[in-house]
Amino acid sequence: MTKIYRYKVFNLILHSEDLEIPDLPETKSKIKPDVEVKKEDSSLWPRLQETKEDTYFIKIAKEEIRLTIEGIGSLRITNGNKIAWDKHLTIPNRDILNIILGSGLGSILIQRKTLVFHGNALSKNGKAIICLGESGAGKSTLAYALTEIGWDLISDDLVAVKSNLVLPGIPRIKLWQDAVDAFKLDSDKLSRVRNKINKYILVDKKNYNMSKPIKIEKIYLLVNKKQSKIVEHSIDNQKAVFIGLRNNLFRPRFVRGLGKEGFTFQTITNMQNSLNVSILSLPNNINVMKKDLKKFDLIDNS
Amino acid sequence: MINSKLDKNHFKGQEEIDYWYIASYPRSGNTWCRILIATYINLVKAKKNKDEIVEENNIQLDTGLILSNRSWIDDQLGIDSSDLTKEELDKIRIHIGLNKKIFDDNPRYHKVHDSFYKISNKKNYLVPYENCAGVIYLIRHPADIAISLSNFLNISYTDSVKFLVNKKASLAGNKDKIHKQVYQFLGTWEHHVKSWTEQKKIPILVLKYEDLHTNPRIFFKRILKFIRLPIDEELISKTMINADFKRLKKIESKYGFSERPDSCNSFFRSGILGEGKEKLSPNEYKNITSNFKETLEKYSYT
C-alpha cells in the first residue's frame, strides 16, 4: 500500500509517495497537492528531442527538465507539478533526496514562474535579507552564525521570490566540516549530506520561519576576503545590481531552456529598482565574523 | 615539438573542432600564455572592426574557464558537484564541456592543471579529449616552480619541494571544505609532464616556459601557428607590450587580479629564471634534479 507523506514548502503542498523527506515541514492539510513526488521507471520515460541547452546530463523540453547522473539516478520534472524519480539500486534514499530538494524543487519553481536564486534567506523582526554568492563565499556559515544570534532561517540553498517577498523554503543549513569545527559542533551527532562527503545537515525547526512570505529588505552579494572585519559596500550602479542578481540565479540553464528568461530578467529589473543591494565582505575567521555580527545591523546599516 | 603520432580518427568531423587546452603543472606560465592569446585575439578583433586600440587596465583572460571550474561543471551537471564523491565526479568529468551546441559562439582555450590520466576503472580518461583541437603544454624547471608554488600556496620551500615529488599531489583536495575548483590530480611534476607529452589523444605543442620568457615573440608565433590564428606582426608587437610581465604586475597591484587565490598576495611574481637554484637549499635542489633527472635531461634542463 502506498504511503503518502505530506509537506508544505515554498507555499506549495507537496505529496511524496513512499519517500519520506525529513528535511521538509510536514502539513496535515488534505487539500489537493500542488506537487507530487513519485518513483517511476526511467527506462519508460519518452525520448526527448535534443535542444540547445541540453548537456550530457540535462535534457530540457517544453515544461520538462530531465536529469541523469550515472550511477546515482534520474529525475523528471514536469509542468511545475510533478517530480518523478528513479535511482540506482545501491544508492540510498538520502542521495536521491538531495537532488529532489535541490534541482527538483528548483525546477518546479522555475516552471511555476517563480524567481529562484542560489543562496539563503533569513529574517528578524518580520524583515528579510537574502544572501547570495558563489559556492564557498560563506553563505551557509553566515546563515548559521545569524541563527545563533536570534535570526530565523527562511530558506537555504534555494531562495524563491515573488513580488519582493521571499517564500518559506527548506529549513536546514548545510555546513562543511571546517565550519562545523569552527562552530565547535559535534559532527558525530549530525547527519551527513551523503556518505563519504564531509558536509552536514543542520535542521533546527525552532529557528525556522515557515508561516508566511516575508518582505525583502535587503540583498547581500557575499564575497570572502582576507580582512579583519565585516565590510559593506552598497551598489548604486543599476547595471552592476542587475549583473549581481543575474549571476546568482539558480540553474540559469534551466531558466533559459524552459523559456523563462524574459520573465526572469523583467522580475530582476523590477527588483533592482525597489531593493537595496550591497556587497558584503566577510572575514575568513568565523569567530571574528560572529563577534562582528553582534554589532553589525544587516537590516539597516545605512 | 608537435606530436604527430595521433589516433587515426582524431580529425574525423573536424568541422566540429572548437576547443583547445593550455595545460601545465601549476605555476608554469599557463596564465601568462592565456593572457597572450586573449590579448592577441582582442587586438585582431579590434583591427577587424576598425576599433580604436586603447590601453586597457584590465588583464585580458577571456579565453575559456579552467577545466576544473566548479560553477562551470555544476551548470552542465544540473546538480551540485560538491554533493558527489571524488570517484563519482572523476567518472563523469570526461563528458563536461563537450556539447558543441552550448559553446559554439567562440573558440575556447581552457586552462588545465589536471594530469592526463585514466581514472580508477582504467578504462576512461578524466580529461575530455573528443574533438579537442590541440593542447599547448608548458614545461618549466621544477626548481623555479618550487619557489613560485611556495608563494602561491603559502607554504615553505621545503614543503613546496615535497609537493613536487609527491606521487599523490593534488589541487583542491581538502575534503573538509568546498573549493571553487574540483579535485585535480597532479602526481609528481615528472608524472604530469609525461602524462601530457606521451598521450596520443590530442595534438600537442610542447613549449618551455623559459623559451617563451626569453624569446616571447618567436615562441608566441609558434603558438599562433599551432592554434591556427593569423600572424600579424604589428599586433604581436602590441601583444608583447600589453602582456609584458612588469605591466601585468603593475595592473595587479593597482586593480587586483581575478585569478589570485586567497593564499597569496600577488599572482604575478618575478617570473625570473633560475630562482630555484638560488633560493632552494642544495639538498632541496638535489632532491628535485635527482628525482626528475630523466625528464630534465629530455628537455635539456642542465
CSV table of C-alpha atoms in Angstrom, one decimal, chain B residues 10-239:
chain,number,residue,atom,x,y,z
B,10,HIS,CA,41.3,12.3,-34.3
B,11,PHE,CA,40.4,14.8,-37.1
B,12,LYS,CA,37.2,12.9,-38.1
B,13,GLY,CA,34.5,15.5,-38.0
B,14,GLN,CA,37.0,18.4,-37.9
B,15,GLU,CA,34.2,20.9,-38.6
B,16,GLU,CA,33.2,20.5,-35.0
B,17,ILE,CA,36.6,21.3,-33.5
B,18,ASP,CA,36.1,24.2,-31.2
B,19,TYR,CA,38.2,23.9,-28.1
B,20,TRP,CA,41.9,23.9,-27.1
B,21,TYR,CA,43.8,23.3,-23.9
B,22,ILE,CA,46.6,25.2,-22.3
B,23,ALA,CA,47.9,22.6,-19.9
B,24,SER,CA,50.7,22.7,-17.4
B,25,TYR,CA,51.8,21.8,-13.9
B,26,PRO,CA,50.7,24.8,-11.7
B,27,ARG,CA,53.0,27.9,-11.9
B,28,SER,CA,54.5,27.1,-15.3
B,29,GLY,CA,53.3,30.2,-17.2
B,30,ASN,CA,49.8,28.9,-18.0
B,31,THR,CA,48.0,32.1,-17.1
B,32,TRP,CA,50.6,34.3,-18.9
B,33,CYS,CA,50.1,32.2,-22.0
B,34,ARG,CA,46.3,32.6,-21.9
B,35,ILE,CA,46.8,36.4,-21.4
B,36,LEU,CA,49.0,36.5,-24.5
B,37,ILE,CA,46.4,34.6,-26.5
B,38,ALA,CA,43.4,36.6,-25.2
B,39,THR,CA,45.2,39.9,-25.7
B,40,TYR,CA,46.1,39.0,-29.3
B,41,ILE,CA,42.6,37.8,-30.1
B,42,ASN,CA,41.1,41.0,-28.8
B,43,LEU,CA,43.6,43.1,-30.9
B,44,VAL,CA,42.7,41.0,-34.0
B,45,LYS,CA,39.0,41.7,-33.4
B,46,ALA,CA,39.6,45.4,-32.8
B,47,LYS,CA,41.6,45.7,-36.0
B,48,LYS,CA,38.9,43.8,-38.0
B,49,ASN,CA,36.2,46.1,-36.6
B,50,LYS,CA,38.4,49.1,-37.1
B,51,ASP,CA,38.1,50.0,-33.4
B,52,GLU,CA,40.5,52.4,-31.8
B,53,ILE,CA,43.1,50.3,-29.8
B,54,VAL,CA,43.2,51.7,-26.3
B,55,GLU,CA,45.4,50.7,-23.5
B,56,GLU,CA,43.2,48.8,-21.1
B,57,ASN,CA,43.8,48.5,-17.4
B,58,ASN,CA,42.2,45.1,-17.1
B,59,ILE,CA,44.1,41.9,-17.7
B,60,GLN,CA,42.7,40.0,-20.7
B,61,LEU,CA,41.8,36.5,-19.8
B,62,ASP,CA,38.6,35.8,-21.6
B,63,THR,CA,39.7,32.5,-23.2
B,64,GLY,CA,37.5,29.9,-21.5
B,65,LEU,CA,37.4,28.7,-18.0
B,66,ILE,CA,39.8,26.3,-16.2
B,67,LEU,CA,38.6,22.8,-16.8
B,68,SER,CA,38.1,22.2,-13.1
B,69,ASN,CA,35.9,25.3,-12.5
B,70,ARG,CA,33.1,24.2,-10.2
B,71,SER,CA,30.4,26.6,-11.4
B,72,TRP,CA,31.0,25.6,-15.0
B,73,ILE,CA,30.8,21.9,-14.1
B,74,ASP,CA,27.7,22.4,-12.0
B,75,ASP,CA,26.0,24.3,-14.8
B,76,GLN,CA,26.4,21.3,-17.1
B,77,LEU,CA,25.6,18.7,-14.4
B,78,GLY,CA,22.4,20.3,-13.2
B,79,ILE,CA,23.3,19.3,-9.6
B,80,ASP,CA,25.9,20.5,-7.2
B,81,SER,CA,29.2,18.7,-7.9
B,82,SER,CA,30.1,19.1,-4.2
B,83,ASP,CA,27.4,16.5,-3.5
B,84,LEU,CA,29.3,13.9,-5.5
B,85,THR,CA,32.3,12.0,-4.2
B,86,LYS,CA,35.7,12.4,-5.9
B,87,GLU,CA,35.3,9.0,-7.5
B,88,GLU,CA,31.8,9.8,-8.8
B,89,LEU,CA,32.9,13.1,-10.2
B,90,ASP,CA,36.0,11.6,-11.8
B,91,LYS,CA,33.9,9.2,-13.8
B,92,ILE,CA,31.7,11.9,-15.4
B,93,ARG,CA,34.2,14.7,-15.9
B,94,ILE,CA,35.0,13.3,-19.4
B,95,HIS,CA,31.5,14.4,-20.5
B,96,ILE,CA,31.9,18.0,-19.4
B,97,GLY,CA,32.3,20.8,-22.0
B,98,LEU,CA,31.7,18.6,-25.0
B,99,ASN,CA,28.4,19.9,-26.2
B,100,LYS,CA,29.1,21.8,-29.3
B,101,LYS,CA,25.7,23.4,-29.3
B,102,ILE,CA,26.3,25.1,-26.0
B,103,PHE,CA,29.6,26.5,-26.7
B,104,ASP,CA,29.5,27.4,-30.4
B,105,ASP,CA,29.9,31.2,-30.0
B,106,ASN,CA,33.7,31.4,-29.7
B,107,PRO,CA,36.7,29.0,-29.7
B,108,ARG,CA,37.7,28.1,-26.2
B,109,TYR,CA,41.1,27.8,-24.7
B,110,HIS,CA,40.8,26.1,-21.4
B,111,LYS,CA,43.4,26.2,-18.7
B,112,VAL,CA,44.1,22.6,-17.4
B,113,HIS,CA,46.1,21.6,-14.4
B,114,ASP,CA,44.8,18.0,-14.1
B,115,SER,CA,47.3,15.5,-15.3
B,116,PHE,CA,46.2,13.4,-18.3
B,117,TYR,CA,45.4,10.0,-16.8
B,118,LYS,CA,42.9,7.2,-16.7
B,119,ILE,CA,40.6,7.1,-13.8
B,120,SER,CA,40.5,4.2,-11.3
B,121,ASN,CA,38.4,1.9,-13.6
B,122,LYS,CA,41.5,2.2,-16.0
B,123,LYS,CA,39.1,2.4,-19.0
B,124,ASN,CA,38.3,6.1,-19.3
B,125,TYR,CA,40.4,9.2,-19.2
B,126,LEU,CA,39.4,12.1,-16.9
B,127,VAL,CA,40.1,14.9,-19.2
B,128,PRO,CA,37.7,15.2,-22.1
B,129,TYR,CA,39.5,14.9,-25.5
B,130,GLU,CA,36.9,14.1,-28.1
B,131,ASN,CA,37.3,16.7,-30.9
B,132,CYS,CA,39.8,18.7,-28.9
B,133,ALA,CA,41.7,20.7,-31.4
B,134,GLY,CA,45.0,20.6,-29.6
B,135,VAL,CA,46.9,21.3,-26.4
B,136,ILE,CA,49.7,23.7,-25.7
B,137,TYR,CA,51.7,22.1,-22.9
B,138,LEU,CA,54.0,24.3,-21.0
B,139,ILE,CA,57.1,22.9,-19.1
B,140,ARG,CA,59.0,24.9,-16.6
B,141,HIS,CA,62.1,24.0,-14.5
B,142,PRO,CA,60.6,22.3,-11.3
B,143,ALA,CA,63.1,24.2,-9.0
B,144,ASP,CA,61.7,27.5,-10.2
B,145,ILE,CA,58.2,26.1,-9.9
B,146,ALA,CA,59.0,25.3,-6.2
B,147,ILE,CA,59.7,29.0,-5.5
B,148,SER,CA,56.6,30.2,-7.2
B,149,LEU,CA,54.5,27.5,-5.7
B,150,SER,CA,55.7,28.4,-2.2
B,151,ASN,CA,54.2,31.9,-2.7
B,152,PHE,CA,51.1,30.6,-4.4
B,153,LEU,CA,50.1,28.1,-1.8
B,154,ASN,CA,51.7,30.0,1.1
B,155,ILE,CA,54.0,27.1,2.1
B,156,SER,CA,57.7,26.8,2.8
B,157,TYR,CA,60.2,26.0,0.1
B,158,THR,CA,60.7,22.6,1.8
B,159,ASP,CA,57.0,21.8,1.6
B,160,SER,CA,56.9,23.1,-2.0
B,161,VAL,CA,59.7,20.6,-3.0
B,162,LYS,CA,57.8,17.8,-1.1
B,163,PHE,CA,54.7,18.7,-3.1
B,164,LEU,CA,56.6,18.5,-6.5
B,165,VAL,CA,57.9,15.0,-5.7
B,166,ASN,CA,54.7,13.7,-4.1
B,167,LYS,CA,53.1,10.9,-6.2
B,168,LYS,CA,49.7,11.8,-4.8
B,169,ALA,CA,49.9,15.6,-5.1
B,170,SER,CA,46.6,17.3,-6.0
B,171,LEU,CA,44.9,20.6,-6.0
B,172,ALA,CA,41.6,21.3,-4.2
B,173,GLY,CA,42.0,18.0,-2.4
B,174,ASN,CA,40.9,19.1,1.1
B,175,LYS,CA,37.6,17.1,1.7
B,176,ASP,CA,36.6,19.3,4.7
B,177,LYS,CA,35.8,22.4,2.7
B,178,ILE,CA,34.3,23.5,-0.6
B,179,HIS,CA,36.7,24.7,-3.3
B,180,LYS,CA,36.0,26.9,-6.2
B,181,GLN,CA,37.6,24.2,-8.3
B,182,VAL,CA,37.0,20.5,-8.2
B,183,TYR,CA,39.7,18.0,-7.2
B,184,GLN,CA,42.6,17.9,-9.7
B,185,PHE,CA,45.2,15.1,-9.5
B,186,LEU,CA,48.7,16.2,-10.4
B,187,GLY,CA,51.0,13.4,-9.2
B,188,THR,CA,54.7,14.3,-9.3
B,189,TRP,CA,56.0,17.0,-11.7
B,190,GLU,CA,57.5,14.3,-13.9
B,191,HIS,CA,54.3,12.3,-14.0
B,192,HIS,CA,52.4,15.4,-15.0
B,193,VAL,CA,54.8,16.2,-17.9
B,194,LYS,CA,54.8,12.6,-19.1
B,195,SER,CA,51.1,12.2,-18.8
B,196,TRP,CA,50.5,15.0,-21.3
B,197,THR,CA,53.6,14.7,-23.6
B,198,GLU,CA,53.2,11.0,-24.0
B,199,GLN,CA,49.4,10.9,-24.6
B,200,LYS,CA,48.2,10.2,-28.1
B,201,LYS,CA,44.7,11.5,-28.0
B,202,ILE,CA,45.2,15.3,-28.6
B,203,PRO,CA,47.7,17.0,-30.9
B,204,ILE,CA,50.3,18.7,-28.7
B,205,LEU,CA,52.7,21.7,-28.9
B,206,VAL,CA,55.2,21.4,-26.1
B,207,LEU,CA,56.8,24.7,-25.1
B,208,LYS,CA,59.3,25.5,-22.4
B,209,TYR,CA,58.3,28.5,-20.2
B,210,GLU,CA,61.9,29.5,-20.3
B,211,ASP,CA,61.8,29.8,-24.1
B,212,LEU,CA,58.6,31.8,-24.0
B,213,HIS,CA,60.0,34.1,-21.4
B,214,THR,CA,63.4,34.6,-23.1
B,215,ASN,CA,62.1,34.9,-26.7
B,216,PRO,CA,58.4,35.7,-26.3
B,217,ARG,CA,57.9,36.9,-29.9
B,218,ILE,CA,59.4,33.8,-31.6
B,219,PHE,CA,57.6,31.3,-29.4
B,220,PHE,CA,54.3,33.2,-29.3
B,221,LYS,CA,54.3,32.9,-33.1
B,222,ARG,CA,54.7,29.1,-32.7
B,223,ILE,CA,51.6,29.2,-30.5
B,224,LEU,CA,49.6,31.3,-33.0
B,225,LYS,CA,50.6,28.9,-35.8
B,226,PHE,CA,49.6,25.9,-33.7
B,227,ILE,CA,46.2,27.3,-32.8
B,228,ARG,CA,45.6,28.5,-36.3
B,229,LEU,CA,45.4,32.2,-35.7
B,230,PRO,CA,46.6,34.7,-38.4
B,231,ILE,CA,50.1,36.1,-37.9
B,232,ASP,CA,50.1,39.9,-37.7
B,233,GLU,CA,53.5,41.4,-36.8
B,234,GLU,CA,52.0,44.7,-35.7
B,235,LEU,CA,49.5,43.0,-33.3
B,236,ILE,CA,52.2,40.7,-32.0
B,237,SER,CA,54.2,43.7,-31.0
B,238,LYS,CA,51.3,45.3,-29.3
B,239,THR,CA,50.5,42.0,-27.5
